PDB file of C-alpha atoms in Angstrom:
ATOM      1  CA  MET A  23     -25.950   2.107  -6.998  1.00  0.00           C
ATOM      2  CA  ASP A  24     -22.106   2.699  -6.126  1.00  0.00           C
ATOM      3  CA  ILE A  25     -21.179   1.063  -2.819  1.00  0.00           C
ATOM      4  CA  LEU A  26     -17.801   2.676  -2.912  1.00  0.00           C
ATOM      5  CA  THR A  27     -16.529   5.963  -4.375  1.00  0.00           C
ATOM      6  CA  THR A  28     -13.301   7.888  -4.062  1.00  0.00           C
ATOM      7  CA  LYS A  29     -12.631  11.494  -5.238  1.00  0.00           C
ATOM      8  CA  ASN A  30      -9.214  12.831  -5.689  1.00  0.00           C
ATOM      9  CA  LEU A  31      -7.820  10.688  -2.970  1.00  0.00           C
ATOM     10  CA  CYS A  32      -4.308  11.564  -1.992  1.00  0.00           C
ATOM     11  CA  LYS A  33      -1.853  10.289   0.835  1.00  0.00           C
ATOM     12  CA  THR A  34       1.426  11.889   1.160  1.00  0.00           C
ATOM     13  CA  TYR A  35       4.169  10.886   3.767  1.00  0.00           C
ATOM     14  CA  GLY A  36       6.866  13.287   4.927  1.00  0.00           C
ATOM     15  CA  LYS A  37       7.235  17.154   4.705  1.00  0.00           C
ATOM     16  CA  GLY A  38       9.219  19.771   2.789  1.00  0.00           C
ATOM     17  CA  GLU A  39      11.529  18.347   0.247  1.00  0.00           C
ATOM     18  CA  ILE A  40      11.336  14.740   1.347  1.00  0.00           C
ATOM     19  CA  LYS A  41       7.759  13.809   0.457  1.00  0.00           C
ATOM     20  CA  VAL A  42       6.383  10.505  -0.874  1.00  0.00           C
ATOM     21  CA  GLU A  43       2.983  10.455  -2.617  1.00  0.00           C
ATOM     22  CA  ALA A  44       1.816   6.959  -1.902  1.00  0.00           C
ATOM     23  CA  VAL A  45      -1.584   7.717  -3.432  1.00  0.00           C
ATOM     24  CA  LYS A  46      -2.069  10.547  -5.840  1.00  0.00           C
ATOM     25  CA  ASN A  47      -5.514  11.834  -7.094  1.00  0.00           C
ATOM     26  CA  VAL A  48      -7.215   8.452  -7.305  1.00  0.00           C
ATOM     27  CA  SER A  49     -10.917   8.664  -8.260  1.00  0.00           C
ATOM     28  CA  PHE A  50     -13.185   5.593  -9.000  1.00  0.00           C
ATOM     29  CA  SER A  51     -16.521   3.966  -8.089  1.00  0.00           C
ATOM     30  CA  VAL A  52     -17.313   0.297  -7.340  1.00  0.00           C
ATOM     31  CA  ALA A  53     -21.023  -0.666  -7.960  1.00  0.00           C
ATOM     32  CA  LYS A  54     -22.746  -2.979  -5.396  1.00  0.00           C
ATOM     33  CA  GLY A  55     -21.965  -6.548  -6.316  1.00  0.00           C
ATOM     34  CA  GLN A  56     -19.006  -5.606  -8.548  1.00  0.00           C
ATOM     35  CA  PHE A  57     -15.638  -7.624  -7.896  1.00  0.00           C
ATOM     36  CA  VAL A  58     -12.510  -5.468  -8.025  1.00  0.00           C
ATOM     37  CA  ALA A  59      -8.689  -6.362  -7.840  1.00  0.00           C
ATOM     38  CA  ILE A  60      -6.178  -3.916  -6.867  1.00  0.00           C
ATOM     39  CA  VAL A  61      -2.816  -4.937  -8.514  1.00  0.00           C
ATOM     40  CA  GLY A  62       0.481  -3.267  -9.057  1.00  0.00           C
ATOM     41  CA  PRO A  63       4.158  -3.526  -8.454  1.00  0.00           C
ATOM     42  CA  SER A  64       5.693  -3.411  -4.824  1.00  0.00           C
ATOM     43  CA  GLY A  65       5.725   0.074  -3.584  1.00  0.00           C
ATOM     44  CA  SER A  66       3.001   1.341  -5.887  1.00  0.00           C
ATOM     45  CA  GLY A  67       0.526   2.265  -2.997  1.00  0.00           C
ATOM     46  CA  LYS A  68      -1.841  -0.655  -3.078  1.00  0.00           C
ATOM     47  CA  SER A  69      -1.706  -1.208   0.810  1.00  0.00           C
ATOM     48  CA  THR A  70      -1.911   2.517   1.407  1.00  0.00           C
ATOM     49  CA  LEU A  71      -5.031   2.710  -0.804  1.00  0.00           C
ATOM     50  CA  LEU A  72      -6.584  -0.215   1.054  1.00  0.00           C
ATOM     51  CA  HIS A  73      -5.913   1.330   4.422  1.00  0.00           C
ATOM     52  CA  LEU A  74      -7.664   4.547   3.199  1.00  0.00           C
ATOM     53  CA  LEU A  75     -10.626   2.624   1.787  1.00  0.00           C
ATOM     54  CA  GLY A  76     -10.933   0.729   5.118  1.00  0.00           C
ATOM     55  CA  ALA A  77     -10.601   3.987   7.219  1.00  0.00           C
ATOM     56  CA  LEU A  78      -7.500   2.595   8.974  1.00  0.00           C
ATOM     57  CA  ASP A  79      -5.540   5.716   7.819  1.00  0.00           C
ATOM     58  CA  THR A  80      -6.809   9.333   6.857  1.00  0.00           C
ATOM     59  CA  PRO A  81      -6.130  10.917   3.433  1.00  0.00           C
ATOM     60  CA  THR A  82      -4.016  13.949   2.993  1.00  0.00           C
ATOM     61  CA  SER A  83      -6.735  15.145   0.738  1.00  0.00           C
ATOM     62  CA  GLY A  84      -9.771  13.810  -1.094  1.00  0.00           C
ATOM     63  CA  LYS A  85     -12.745  11.785   0.004  1.00  0.00           C
ATOM     64  CA  VAL A  86     -13.914   8.170   0.437  1.00  0.00           C
ATOM     65  CA  PHE A  87     -17.737   7.455   0.278  1.00  0.00           C
ATOM     66  CA  LEU A  88     -18.933   4.074   1.535  1.00  0.00           C
ATOM     67  CA  ASP A  89     -22.507   3.393   1.043  1.00  0.00           C
ATOM     68  CA  GLY A  90     -23.021   6.989   0.348  1.00  0.00           C
ATOM     69  CA  LYS A  91     -21.277   8.237   3.621  1.00  0.00           C
ATOM     70  CA  ASP A  92     -18.215  10.437   3.639  1.00  0.00           C
ATOM     71  CA  ILE A  93     -16.204   8.293   6.115  1.00  0.00           C
ATOM     72  CA  PHE A  94     -13.732  11.018   6.978  1.00  0.00           C
ATOM     73  CA  ILE A  95     -16.240  13.482   8.410  1.00  0.00           C
ATOM     74  CA  MET A  96     -17.114  10.703  11.126  1.00  0.00           C
ATOM     75  CA  LYS A  97     -15.805  11.162  14.677  1.00  0.00           C
ATOM     76  CA  GLU A  98     -13.315   8.331  15.702  1.00  0.00           C
ATOM     77  CA  LYS A  99     -15.943   6.573  17.853  1.00  0.00           C
ATOM     78  CA  GLU A 100     -18.452   6.630  15.068  1.00  0.00           C
ATOM     79  CA  LEU A 101     -15.758   5.526  12.631  1.00  0.00           C
ATOM     80  CA  SER A 102     -14.885   2.706  14.766  1.00  0.00           C
ATOM     81  CA  VAL A 103     -18.448   1.455  14.985  1.00  0.00           C
ATOM     82  CA  PHE A 104     -18.703   1.873  11.054  1.00  0.00           C
ATOM     83  CA  ARG A 105     -15.622  -0.171  10.463  1.00  0.00           C
ATOM     84  CA  ARG A 106     -16.732  -2.961  12.827  1.00  0.00           C
ATOM     85  CA  ARG A 107     -20.222  -3.164  11.248  1.00  0.00           C
ATOM     86  CA  ASN A 108     -19.206  -2.625   7.566  1.00  0.00           C
ATOM     87  CA  ILE A 109     -15.573  -3.356   6.779  1.00  0.00           C
ATOM     88  CA  GLY A 110     -13.547  -6.561   6.978  1.00  0.00           C
ATOM     89  CA  PHE A 111      -9.935  -7.135   6.396  1.00  0.00           C
ATOM     90  CA  ILE A 112      -7.987 -10.263   5.849  1.00  0.00           C
ATOM     91  CA  PHE A 113      -4.140  -9.671   6.327  1.00  0.00           C
ATOM     92  CA  GLN A 114      -1.621 -11.969   4.726  1.00  0.00           C
ATOM     93  CA  ALA A 115       1.733 -12.764   6.046  1.00  0.00           C
TER      94      ALA A 115
END
């Protein structure tokens, strides 16, 4: 069973001619119990992807399913409770 699935996930910053596609059409699944590493050079969108997966930011388009739930159809209060109960972040300095 997949615990995490993304479908055509995109995050774009800016408007008009000045746009930055931080995450572009990312689709993948992670099975329950599987270990995953997100690696890449500086500026490749790793942190943006993690913010989207953790529901700290909303995608420009695409979907994120955590434990089968489309997290971005939740209202903010419901999403806050979901994050508190299901997601953990360790920030590095």
